[in-house]
CSV table of C-alpha atoms and ligand atoms in Angstrom, one decimal:
chain,number,residue,atom,x,y,z
A,320,MET,CA,87.2,96.5,89.0
A,321,PHE,CA,89.7,97.0,86.2
A,322,GLY,CA,89.7,100.7,85.9
A,323,ALA,CA,92.8,102.9,85.6
A,324,PHE,CA,93.8,106.5,86.2
A,325,VAL,CA,95.2,109.1,83.8
A,326,GLU,CA,96.4,112.3,85.4
A,327,HIS,CA,98.3,115.2,84.0
A,328,MET,CA,101.3,114.2,86.0
A,329,GLY,CA,104.8,113.6,84.6
A,330,ARG,CA,104.6,111.7,81.3
A,331,CYS,CA,101.3,110.0,81.7
A,332,VAL,CA,99.4,112.2,79.2
A,333,TYR,CA,102.3,113.9,77.3
A,334,GLY,CA,104.6,111.2,76.0
A,335,GLY,CA,102.4,108.5,77.4
A,336,ILE,CA,99.0,108.3,75.8
A,337,PHE,CA,99.5,111.4,73.7
A,338,GLU,CA,102.6,112.2,71.6
A,339,PRO,CA,101.9,114.2,68.5
A,340,ASP,CA,104.4,113.4,65.8
A,341,GLY,CA,105.8,110.5,67.8
A,342,ALA,CA,107.0,107.5,65.9
A,343,PHE,CA,104.1,105.4,67.0
A,344,SER,CA,101.3,108.0,67.0
A,345,ASP,CA,98.3,108.2,64.9
A,346,SER,CA,96.9,111.4,63.3
A,347,ASP,CA,95.3,112.4,66.6
A,348,GLY,CA,98.6,112.1,68.4
A,349,PHE,CA,97.6,109.0,70.3
A,350,ARG,CA,100.3,106.4,70.8
A,351,THR,CA,99.0,103.3,69.0
A,352,ASP,CA,101.5,101.0,70.8
A,353,VAL,CA,100.1,102.3,74.1
A,354,LEU,CA,96.5,101.8,72.9
A,355,ALA,CA,97.3,98.2,72.0
A,356,LEU,CA,98.8,97.5,75.5
A,357,VAL,CA,95.9,99.2,77.2
A,358,ALA,CA,93.5,96.9,75.3
A,359,GLU,CA,95.6,93.9,76.3
A,360,MET,CA,95.7,95.1,79.9
A,361,GLY,CA,91.9,94.9,79.9
A,362,VAL,CA,91.3,98.4,81.3
A,363,THR,CA,87.5,99.1,81.5
A,364,ILE,CA,87.2,102.7,82.8
A,365,VAL,CA,89.7,105.6,83.1
A,366,ARG,CA,89.5,108.4,85.7
A,367,TYR,CA,90.7,111.8,84.5
A,368,PRO,CA,92.2,114.5,84.8
A,369,GLY,CA,93.6,114.1,88.3
A,370,GLY,CA,94.6,113.6,91.1
A,371,ASN,CA,96.3,116.5,92.8
A,372,PHE,CA,96.4,118.2,89.4
A,373,LEU,CA,92.6,118.4,89.3
A,374,SER,CA,92.4,120.9,92.2
A,375,GLY,CA,94.2,123.7,90.3
A,376,TYR,CA,92.8,122.8,86.8
A,377,ASP,CA,90.4,124.9,84.8
A,378,TRP,CA,88.8,122.5,82.3
A,379,LYS,CA,88.0,125.5,80.0
A,380,ASP,CA,91.7,126.0,79.4
A,381,GLY,CA,91.8,122.6,77.6
A,382,VAL,CA,89.0,123.1,75.1
A,383,GLY,CA,88.8,125.0,71.8
A,384,PRO,CA,91.4,125.5,69.1
A,385,PRO,CA,94.7,124.2,70.5
A,386,ALA,CA,96.6,127.3,69.4
A,387,ASP,CA,94.4,129.5,71.6
A,388,ARG,CA,94.8,127.4,74.7
A,389,PRO,CA,96.9,129.0,77.5
A,390,THR,CA,100.0,127.5,79.1
A,391,ARG,CA,99.6,127.4,82.9
A,392,LEU,CA,101.8,126.5,85.9
A,393,ASP,CA,100.6,123.3,87.5
A,394,LEU,CA,101.2,123.8,91.2
A,395,ALA,CA,100.6,120.2,92.2
A,396,TRP,CA,103.5,118.7,90.2
A,397,HIS,CA,105.5,121.9,89.6
A,398,SER,CA,105.1,121.5,85.8
A,399,LEU,CA,104.1,123.4,82.8
A,400,GLU,CA,100.7,122.6,81.5
A,401,THR,CA,100.3,123.4,77.9
A,402,ASN,CA,96.7,122.3,77.6
A,403,GLU,CA,97.3,120.6,74.3
A,404,PHE,CA,95.3,117.7,75.7
A,405,GLY,CA,91.9,118.4,77.3
A,406,VAL,CA,88.4,117.0,77.7
A,407,ASP,CA,87.7,116.5,74.0
A,408,GLU,CA,91.0,114.8,73.4
A,409,PHE,CA,90.4,112.6,76.4
A,410,MET,CA,87.0,111.6,75.1
A,411,LYS,CA,88.4,110.8,71.7
A,412,TRP,CA,91.2,108.7,73.3
A,413,CYS,CA,88.6,106.8,75.4
A,414,SER,CA,86.6,106.1,72.3
A,415,ALA,CA,89.7,104.9,70.4
A,416,ALA,CA,90.6,102.7,73.4
A,417,GLY,CA,87.0,101.4,73.8
A,418,ILE,CA,87.1,102.6,77.4
A,419,GLU,CA,84.5,104.3,79.5
A,420,PRO,CA,85.5,107.8,80.8
A,421,MET,CA,85.2,108.7,84.4
A,422,MET,CA,85.6,112.5,85.1
A,423,ALA,CA,86.4,114.5,88.1
A,424,ALA,CA,85.2,118.0,88.9
A,425,ASN,CA,87.6,120.4,90.6
A,426,LEU,CA,86.3,121.2,94.2
A,427,GLY,CA,89.7,122.7,95.3
A,428,THR,CA,89.9,126.0,93.3
A,429,GLY,CA,86.8,125.2,91.4
A,430,THR,CA,83.2,126.1,92.2
A,431,LEU,CA,79.7,124.6,91.9
A,432,ARG,CA,79.2,126.7,88.7
A,433,ASP,CA,82.5,125.3,87.1
A,434,ALA,CA,81.3,121.7,87.9
A,435,LEU,CA,77.9,122.4,86.4
A,436,GLU,CA,79.3,123.9,83.3
A,437,LEU,CA,81.7,121.0,82.8
A,438,LEU,CA,78.8,118.6,83.1
A,439,ASP,CA,76.8,120.7,80.7
A,440,TYR,CA,79.7,120.6,78.2
A,441,ALA,CA,80.1,116.8,78.6
A,442,ASN,CA,76.5,115.5,78.8
A,443,THR,CA,73.9,118.0,77.6
A,444,ASP,CA,71.9,117.4,74.5
A,445,ALA,CA,69.6,120.4,75.0
A,446,PRO,CA,70.6,123.7,73.3
A,447,SER,CA,72.8,125.4,75.8
A,448,GLU,CA,75.9,127.6,75.5
A,449,TRP,CA,78.2,124.8,76.7
A,450,ALA,CA,76.7,122.1,74.5
A,451,ASP,CA,77.1,124.5,71.6
A,452,HIS,CA,80.8,124.9,72.4
A,453,ARG,CA,81.2,121.2,72.5
A,454,ALA,CA,79.6,120.9,69.1
A,455,LYS,CA,81.8,123.7,67.7
A,456,ASN,CA,84.8,121.8,69.1
A,457,GLY,CA,83.8,118.8,67.0
A,458,SER,CA,81.5,116.7,69.1
A,459,PRO,CA,77.8,117.4,68.5
A,460,ARG,CA,76.8,114.3,70.4
A,461,PRO,CA,77.1,114.5,74.2
A,462,TYR,CA,79.8,112.3,75.8
A,463,ALA,CA,77.3,110.8,78.3
A,464,VAL,CA,79.9,110.5,81.1
A,465,LYS,CA,78.2,108.5,83.9
A,466,VAL,CA,80.7,108.5,86.7
A,467,TRP,CA,81.9,111.7,88.3
A,468,CYS,CA,84.3,112.3,91.2
A,469,LEU,CA,83.5,115.3,93.5
A,470,GLY,CA,87.1,116.6,93.9
A,471,ASN,CA,90.2,114.7,94.9
A,472,GLU,CA,91.8,114.0,98.3
A,473,MET,CA,90.2,117.0,99.9
A,474,ASP,CA,91.4,115.9,103.3
A,475,GLY,CA,95.1,116.4,102.4
A,476,PRO,CA,96.8,119.6,103.4
A,477,TRP,CA,98.8,119.4,100.2
A,478,GLN,CA,95.7,119.7,98.1
A,479,LEU,CA,94.9,123.1,96.7
A,480,GLY,CA,91.7,124.2,98.3
A,481,HIS,CA,91.9,121.6,101.1
A,482,LYS,CA,89.0,122.0,103.5
A,483,PRO,CA,87.8,120.7,106.8
A,484,ALA,CA,85.6,117.6,106.4
A,485,GLN,CA,82.2,119.3,107.1
A,486,GLU,CA,83.0,122.2,104.8
A,487,TYR,CA,84.0,119.8,102.0
A,488,GLY,CA,81.0,117.6,102.7
A,489,ARG,CA,78.6,120.6,102.4
A,490,LEU,CA,80.2,121.7,99.1
A,491,ALA,CA,80.2,118.2,97.7
A,492,GLY,CA,76.5,117.9,98.7
A,493,ASP,CA,75.7,121.1,96.9
A,494,VAL,CA,77.6,120.1,93.8
A,495,ALA,CA,75.9,116.6,93.9
A,496,ARG,CA,72.4,118.2,94.1
A,497,GLY,CA,73.2,120.5,91.2
A,498,MET,CA,74.7,117.8,89.0
A,499,ARG,CA,71.7,115.6,89.6
A,500,MET,CA,69.4,118.4,88.6
A,501,LEU,CA,71.3,118.8,85.3
A,502,ASP,CA,71.7,115.1,84.7
A,503,PRO,CA,69.9,112.6,87.0
A,504,SER,CA,71.7,109.7,85.5
A,505,VAL,CA,75.1,110.5,86.9
A,506,GLU,CA,76.9,108.3,89.5
A,507,LEU,CA,78.8,110.3,92.1
A,508,VAL,CA,81.9,109.6,94.1
A,509,VAL,CA,82.6,111.7,97.2
A,510,CYS,CA,86.1,112.0,98.6
A,511,GLY,CA,87.1,109.7,101.4
A,512,SER,CA,90.5,109.9,103.0
A,513,SER,CA,93.6,110.1,100.8
A,514,GLN,CA,95.1,107.2,102.8
A,515,ARG,CA,94.2,105.1,105.8
A,516,GLN,CA,97.2,106.6,107.7
A,517,MET,CA,95.8,110.1,107.7
A,518,PRO,CA,95.2,111.3,111.3
A,519,SER,CA,91.7,112.3,110.3
A,520,PHE,CA,90.9,108.9,108.7
A,521,ALA,CA,87.4,107.6,109.7
A,522,ALA,CA,86.4,110.9,111.3
A,523,TRP,CA,86.7,112.4,107.8
A,524,GLU,CA,84.5,109.7,106.2
A,525,ASN,CA,82.0,110.1,109.0
A,526,ALA,CA,81.7,113.8,108.7
A,527,VAL,CA,81.6,113.8,104.9
A,528,LEU,CA,79.0,111.1,104.7
A,529,GLU,CA,76.9,112.9,107.3
A,530,GLU,CA,76.5,115.7,104.8
A,531,THR,CA,76.2,113.6,101.6
A,532,TYR,CA,74.9,110.1,102.4
A,533,GLU,CA,71.7,110.3,100.3
A,534,LEU,CA,73.3,112.4,97.5
A,535,VAL,CA,76.3,110.2,96.4
A,536,ASP,CA,76.8,106.6,95.4
A,537,HIS,CA,80.4,105.9,96.3
A,538,ILE,CA,83.0,107.1,98.7
A,539,SER,CA,86.6,107.0,97.5
A,540,MET,CA,89.6,105.3,98.9
A,541,HIS,CA,93.3,105.7,97.8
A,542,ALA,CA,95.9,103.1,98.8
A,543,TYR,CA,99.6,102.9,97.7
A,544,TYR,CA,102.3,100.6,99.1
A,545,GLU,CA,106.1,100.5,98.9
A,546,ILE,CA,108.9,98.6,100.6
A,547,GLU,CA,109.9,100.5,103.8
A,548,GLY,CA,113.7,100.2,104.2
A,549,THR,CA,114.6,96.5,103.7
A,550,ASP,CA,111.4,95.0,105.1
A,551,LEU,CA,110.5,92.9,102.1
A,552,GLN,CA,108.3,90.5,104.1
A,553,SER,CA,106.0,93.2,105.4
A,554,PHE,CA,105.8,94.7,102.0
A,555,LEU,CA,104.7,91.3,100.6
A,556,ALA,CA,101.9,91.3,103.1
A,557,SER,CA,100.6,94.8,102.1
A,558,SER,CA,97.2,93.6,101.2
A,559,THR,CA,96.6,93.0,104.9
A,560,ASP,CA,96.4,96.7,105.3
A,561,LEU,CA,94.1,97.1,102.3
A,562,ASP,CA,91.8,94.4,103.7
A,563,GLY,CA,91.6,96.3,107.0
A,564,TYR,CA,91.1,99.6,105.2
A,565,ILE,CA,88.1,98.3,103.2
A,566,GLY,CA,86.6,96.9,106.4
A,567,ASP,CA,87.0,100.2,108.2
A,568,VAL,CA,85.4,102.3,105.5
A,569,CYS,CA,82.5,99.9,105.3
A,570,ALA,CA,82.1,100.1,109.1
A,571,VAL,CA,82.0,103.9,109.1
A,572,ALA,CA,79.7,104.1,106.1
A,573,ASP,CA,77.4,101.6,107.7
A,574,SER,CA,77.3,103.5,111.0
A,575,VAL,CA,76.2,106.6,109.1
A,576,LYS,CA,73.6,104.5,107.3
A,577,ALA,CA,72.3,103.2,110.7
A,578,ARG,CA,72.1,106.7,112.2
A,579,LYS,CA,70.2,108.0,109.2
A,580,ARG,CA,67.9,105.0,109.2
A,581,SER,CA,68.8,104.7,105.5
A,582,ASP,CA,68.2,101.7,103.2
A,583,LYS,CA,70.9,102.8,100.9
A,584,VAL,CA,74.2,100.9,100.8
A,585,MET,CA,77.3,103.2,100.2
A,586,TYR,CA,79.7,101.6,97.8
A,587,LEU,CA,83.5,102.1,97.7
A,588,SER,CA,85.5,103.5,94.8
A,589,LEU,CA,89.1,102.5,95.2
A,590,ASP,CA,89.9,105.0,92.5
A,591,GLU,CA,93.7,105.1,93.2
A,592,TRP,CA,95.6,102.0,94.2
A,593,ASN,CA,99.0,100.6,93.3
A,594,VAL,CA,102.6,100.0,94.4
A,595,TRP,CA,104.1,103.5,94.5
A,596,TYR,CA,107.7,104.5,95.5
A,597,LEU,CA,106.4,107.9,96.8
A,598,SER,CA,109.4,108.2,99.1
A,599,ARG,CA,111.7,108.3,96.0
A,600,LEU,CA,109.7,111.1,94.5
A,601,GLN,CA,109.8,113.0,97.8
A,602,ALA,CA,113.5,112.5,98.2
A,603,ARG,CA,114.3,113.8,94.6
A,604,PRO,CA,115.8,117.3,94.5
A,605,LYS,CA,113.1,119.8,93.5
A,606,SER,CA,113.8,121.4,90.1
A,607,PRO,CA,113.6,125.2,90.0
A,608,GLU,CA,112.4,124.9,86.4
A,609,TRP,CA,108.8,124.6,85.3
A,610,GLU,CA,109.2,121.7,82.9
A,611,ARG,CA,106.6,120.3,80.5
A,612,ALA,CA,106.0,116.6,81.3
A,613,PRO,CA,109.0,115.9,83.5
A,614,ARG,CA,109.8,112.3,84.4
A,615,LEU,CA,108.0,111.7,87.7
A,616,SER,CA,107.7,108.4,89.5
A,617,GLU,CA,108.8,106.2,86.6
A,618,ASP,CA,109.8,103.3,88.8
A,619,ASP,CA,111.0,100.0,87.3
A,620,TYR,CA,108.6,97.5,88.9
A,621,THR,CA,110.1,94.3,90.3
A,622,VAL,CA,108.7,90.8,90.6
A,623,ALA,CA,108.0,91.5,94.3
A,624,ASP,CA,106.0,94.6,93.3
A,625,ALA,CA,104.0,92.5,90.8
A,626,VAL,CA,103.2,89.9,93.5
A,627,VAL,CA,102.0,92.6,95.8
A,628,LEU,CA,99.9,94.1,93.0
A,629,GLY,CA,98.4,90.7,92.3
A,630,ASN,CA,97.6,90.3,95.9
A,631,LEU,CA,95.9,93.8,96.1
A,632,LEU,CA,93.7,92.6,93.2
A,633,ILE,CA,92.8,89.5,95.2
A,634,SER,CA,91.7,91.8,98.1
A,635,ILE,CA,89.7,94.0,95.7
A,636,LEU,CA,87.8,91.0,94.2
A,637,ARG,CA,87.2,89.5,97.6
A,638,ARG,CA,85.3,92.7,98.5
A,639,SER,CA,83.6,93.2,95.2
A,640,ASP,CA,80.3,93.2,97.3
A,641,ARG,CA,81.2,96.7,98.3
A,642,ILE,CA,83.9,97.9,95.9
A,643,LYS,CA,82.1,98.8,92.7
A,644,MET,CA,85.0,100.7,91.2
A,645,ALA,CA,88.7,100.4,91.3
A,646,CYS,CA,91.3,102.3,89.3
A,647,ILE,CA,95.0,101.3,89.2
A,648,ALA,CA,97.0,104.5,89.4
A,649,GLN,CA,98.3,105.4,86.9
A,650,LEU,CA,98.2,104.0,83.4
A,651,VAL,CA,101.3,104.9,81.5
A,652,ASN,CA,104.8,106.0,82.6
A,653,THR,CA,103.9,107.6,85.9
A,654,ILE,CA,103.3,104.9,88.6
A,655,ALA,CA,102.4,102.7,85.7
A,656,ALA,CA,102.3,99.2,84.4
A,657,ILE,CA,103.0,100.4,80.8
A,658,ARG,CA,106.2,102.3,79.9
A,659,ALA,CA,106.5,104.4,76.8
A,660,GLU,CA,109.8,105.9,75.7
A,661,PRO,CA,110.1,108.3,72.7
A,662,GLY,CA,111.0,106.4,69.5
A,663,ARG,CA,110.8,102.9,71.0
A,664,PRO,CA,107.8,100.6,71.3
A,665,ALA,CA,106.0,100.7,74.7
A,666,PHE,CA,106.6,97.8,77.0
A,667,ARG,CA,104.9,95.9,79.8
A,668,GLN,CA,106.3,96.3,83.4
A,669,THR,CA,106.1,93.3,85.7
A,670,THR,CA,102.9,94.6,87.2
A,671,PHE,CA,101.2,94.5,83.8
A,672,TRP,CA,101.0,90.7,84.1
A,673,PRO,CA,98.9,90.1,87.2
A,674,PHE,CA,96.6,93.0,86.2
A,675,SER,CA,96.0,91.9,82.6
A,676,LEU,CA,95.6,88.2,83.4
A,677,THR,CA,93.2,88.9,86.3
A,678,ALA,CA,91.2,91.3,84.1
A,679,ARG,CA,91.0,88.7,81.4
A,680,TYR,CA,90.1,85.7,83.4
A,681,ALA,CA,88.4,86.9,86.6
A,682,VAL,CA,85.1,86.5,84.9
A,683,GLY,CA,81.7,86.1,86.6
A,684,GLN,CA,81.3,85.8,90.3
A,685,ALA,CA,84.0,86.2,92.9
A,686,LEU,CA,83.6,83.2,95.3
A,687,VAL,CA,84.1,83.0,99.0
A,688,THR,CA,87.5,81.3,99.1
A,689,ARG,CA,88.8,79.8,102.3
A,690,VAL,CA,92.6,79.6,102.7
A,691,VAL,CA,94.5,77.6,105.3
A,692,SER,CA,98.2,78.0,105.0
A,693,PRO,CA,101.4,78.3,107.0
A,694,ALA,CA,102.0,81.7,108.7
A,695,VAL,CA,104.8,84.1,108.0
A,696,SER,CA,106.0,86.6,110.5
A,697,THR,CA,106.0,90.3,109.4
A,698,GLY,CA,107.4,93.3,111.3
A,699,LYS,CA,104.4,95.4,110.3
A,700,TYR,CA,101.3,93.1,110.4
A,701,GLY,CA,102.4,90.3,112.8
A,702,GLU,CA,101.7,86.7,111.7
A,703,VAL,CA,99.9,86.5,108.3
A,704,ASP,CA,99.0,83.6,106.1
A,705,SER,CA,101.7,82.9,103.5
A,706,LEU,CA,99.0,82.2,100.9
A,707,ASP,CA,96.1,84.4,99.8
A,708,ALA,CA,93.7,83.5,97.0
A,709,ILE,CA,90.4,84.3,95.3
A,710,ALA,CA,88.5,82.1,92.9
A,711,THR,CA,86.0,83.2,90.3
A,712,LEU,CA,83.3,81.3,88.5
A,713,ASP,CA,82.1,82.0,85.0
A,714,GLU,CA,78.6,80.7,85.2
A,715,ALA,CA,78.2,80.8,81.4
A,716,THR,CA,81.0,78.3,80.8
A,717,GLY,CA,81.5,76.7,84.2
A,718,ASN,CA,85.1,77.8,84.1
A,719,VAL,CA,86.8,78.5,87.4
A,720,ALA,CA,89.9,80.7,87.8
A,721,LEU,CA,92.0,80.7,90.9
A,722,PHE,CA,94.3,83.6,91.7
A,723,LEU,CA,96.9,82.8,94.3
A,724,VAL,CA,99.9,84.5,95.9
A,725,ASN,CA,102.6,83.0,98.0
A,726,ARG,CA,103.8,86.0,100.1
A,727,SER,CA,106.5,84.1,101.9
A,728,ALA,CA,109.9,85.7,101.1
A,729,ALA,CA,111.5,82.3,101.8
A,730,ASP,CA,109.4,79.1,101.4
A,731,ALA,CA,107.6,77.3,98.6
A,732,VAL,CA,104.2,75.8,99.6
A,733,ASP,CA,102.5,72.7,98.3
A,734,VAL,CA,98.9,73.8,97.7
A,735,THR,CA,95.9,71.5,97.6
A,736,VAL,CA,93.0,73.2,95.9
A,737,ASP,CA,89.7,71.6,96.8
A,738,LEU,CA,87.0,72.4,94.3
A,739,ARG,CA,84.7,69.5,94.9
A,740,GLY,CA,81.5,71.6,94.9
A,741,PHE,CA,82.0,72.0,91.1
A,742,GLY,CA,82.1,68.4,90.0
A,743,PRO,CA,85.0,67.2,87.8
A,744,LEU,CA,87.2,69.9,86.4
A,745,GLU,CA,90.3,69.8,84.3
A,746,VAL,CA,93.2,72.2,84.5
A,747,ILE,CA,93.6,74.4,81.5
A,748,GLU,CA,96.8,76.0,82.8
A,749,HIS,CA,98.8,77.1,85.8
A,750,VAL,CA,100.9,80.1,85.1
A,751,MET,CA,103.3,81.6,87.7
A,752,LEU,CA,105.1,85.0,87.9
A,753,SER,CA,108.2,84.5,90.0
A,754,ASP,CA,112.0,84.8,89.6
A,755,PRO,CA,115.0,83.7,91.6
A,756,ASP,CA,115.8,87.4,91.9
A,757,PRO,CA,112.6,89.0,93.3
A,758,MET,CA,114.1,92.5,92.4
A,759,ARG,CA,114.2,91.7,88.7
A,760,ALA,CA,112.4,94.2,86.5
A,761,ASN,CA,111.6,94.8,82.9
A,762,THR,CA,113.5,97.7,81.4
A,763,ALA,CA,113.8,99.5,78.1
A,764,ALA,CA,117.0,97.5,77.5
A,765,ASP,CA,115.4,94.2,78.5
A,766,PRO,CA,111.6,94.7,78.2
A,767,ALA,CA,110.7,91.0,78.4
A,768,ALA,CA,113.0,90.0,81.3
A,769,VAL,CA,110.0,89.0,83.5
A,770,ALA,CA,106.8,87.3,82.2
A,771,PRO,CA,104.6,84.7,83.6
A,772,LEU,CA,105.7,81.1,82.8
A,773,ASP,CA,103.7,78.0,82.3
A,774,ARG,CA,104.0,75.8,85.3
A,775,PRO,CA,103.4,72.2,84.2
A,776,GLY,CA,104.0,70.4,87.5
A,777,TRP,CA,100.4,70.3,88.8
A,778,SER,CA,98.5,67.1,89.4
A,779,SER,CA,94.8,66.6,89.6
A,780,THR,CA,92.3,64.0,90.7
A,781,GLY,CA,88.6,64.8,90.1
A,782,SER,CA,88.2,68.3,91.6
A,783,VAL,CA,91.3,68.4,93.7
A,784,VAL,CA,94.3,70.0,92.2
A,785,THR,CA,97.8,70.0,93.7
A,786,VAL,CA,100.4,72.6,92.8
A,787,ASN,CA,103.7,73.8,94.2
A,788,VAL,CA,104.0,77.6,94.4
A,789,THR,CA,107.4,79.2,95.1
A,790,GLY,CA,108.0,81.9,97.6
A,791,ILE,CA,107.2,85.4,96.3
A,792,SER,CA,105.0,84.3,93.4
A,793,TRP,CA,101.7,85.2,91.8
A,794,ASN,CA,99.8,82.3,90.3
A,795,MET,CA,96.8,81.7,88.1
A,796,ILE,CA,95.2,78.3,87.8
A,797,ARG,CA,92.4,78.0,85.2
A,798,LEU,CA,90.0,75.0,85.1
A,799,ARG,CA,87.1,74.0,83.0
A,800,PRO,CA,84.4,71.3,83.4
A,801,ALA,CA,85.8,67.9,82.4
A,802,ASP,CA,84.0,66.3,79.4
B,978,AHR,O1,98.5,109.3,91.6
B,978,AHR,C1,99.4,110.2,92.1
B,978,AHR,C2,98.8,111.1,93.2
B,978,AHR,O2,98.5,110.3,94.3
B,978,AHR,C3,97.5,111.8,92.9
B,978,AHR,O3,97.6,112.9,92.2
B,978,AHR,C4,96.8,112.0,94.2
B,978,AHR,O4,95.4,112.0,94.2
B,978,AHR,C5,97.4,110.9,95.1
B,978,AHR,O5,98.0,111.4,96.2
C-alpha cells in the first residue's frame, strides 16, 4: 500500500536520492537527509527504473565500472542519461533505506532475452554468466527481487515500442512464462491502461488479460489528478474518479476470469498515483539541449493537493481487498512529497504528511466504513459526499485509526463518529491538515509553512466521538481501548 516510485526522470535519481559529493551524501553518494525522510514517510517498496524512461533503457548500460558506462540520450524525458546510477546502486540504496525493490523489465525496445538476462543478473544463485557479472560488480548474493513489472504504459502512443493490446499481451505472456521458468517465486505485474481516460481503456485490459490471465498476478493502474482551470471543488473530489476506476478494472478482470472459468483472482497494482500538474510540464517550452537531470515537474504542493492525496489513500485502503500494491509517483523532487535542493537539507512537501501518517497508523485491517454526510456539488462528478473516510483496526493493540477528509471547498462539518462495535475507546489524538489559504505550500524558503496541527476540540462519550472538521481538510483521529 505504501510503495513509491523512483524513475530516471528529472532530479528524482540524480540530485534526489543520489548526489555524489553532495553536502548531505554518504560515501555511496546517497543523500542521507533524503534517506531519513524516506524512512519517516514509511515507504515499503520502490518501483524502478521507470516509467516512460524504462522503454528506452538498456539495464546493461548501468552496471560495471562507472567509468566504463556509456552516456545515452533518454528519449522519454529528452535528457542525458550518464548511467552513474544503475541496478546495483539501486539495490544498495534499497538496502540502506530498508526498502523492498520492485523492478521493471523493458518491453518497449527490450526483448524477452533482455528481461531474462536482467532477472538472471538480479536473482540467480546458480553459476551463470550474469550471476558472475553481478558478483564481479560487488554483489555475490542475489538480490531476490520478488515483484516485476512487464513493461510500462504500453497502451500509450508516447511509449517507445507501444503496441496494440493483443501484441503486447502475447509478448508479456511470453516474458512471464520465461521469467517463471528462471525464477518461479516472482510476482508479475502486467500493464493495464496508462489512465482511465484512454480511448482504449477497458478494451485494453480485456485483451491483455485474455493473453496473460493465468501467467501474471497483478494488472497495473496509473492515476494522476490536477486542478483543471479554477475548478477546485471538482479537484477536491478526485477520488471519486479513482473509486470508479478501481471498480471498472475489477469488473473487466472478473469478466475475463468468468470467461476462462478461472479460480484465480487478479489483483491490482496501482503502481503510479499522485497529484501531478502534467499540464504545466506539457506547457513548458521544450529545451533544445540534452541536459543531465533537468528540473521536471517539481511542483510546490498545496494544502488542497495534500487533502486530495489523503483522500486517494482512503480510496486505496478501502479497496485493499483487490489493490495489493500501490506506489506514489514519484519519491523525490519529480512529482514528489520530498524536495531536495543542492546544499540544503531536504524538506517535506504538504503531501508528505497524509502519506506518512497514514503509512504509520493505518495498521491492521481496513474496515468497511459507512459515511453519511452533506453533499457538495461538483462540475465534474455531480453531487458527492463532502466527507470521505476509512477506519483501520490494529487487532494486536485494539487501536482504531480514522482517516477523514472534508472535501467541501466552503463548509466545516460537525462529525459524529460512531464506533460502538468496539466498546469504550479513548481518543489519543485528532490531527488536522488545513489552512485558511488552501493554496499554501512548503517551499525551500519556508519548508515548514504547512504541517498537521493537533486539534484539541473533540469530545467523546463511550465510543462516540464528535469532532469539527474544517472545509478542505485531511484528518486523523486515533483511539485506543479505554482502561
Ligand atoms: O511518473 C511520470 C510518468 O507518468 C511515468 O514515466 C509514466 O509511466 C507516466 O505516464
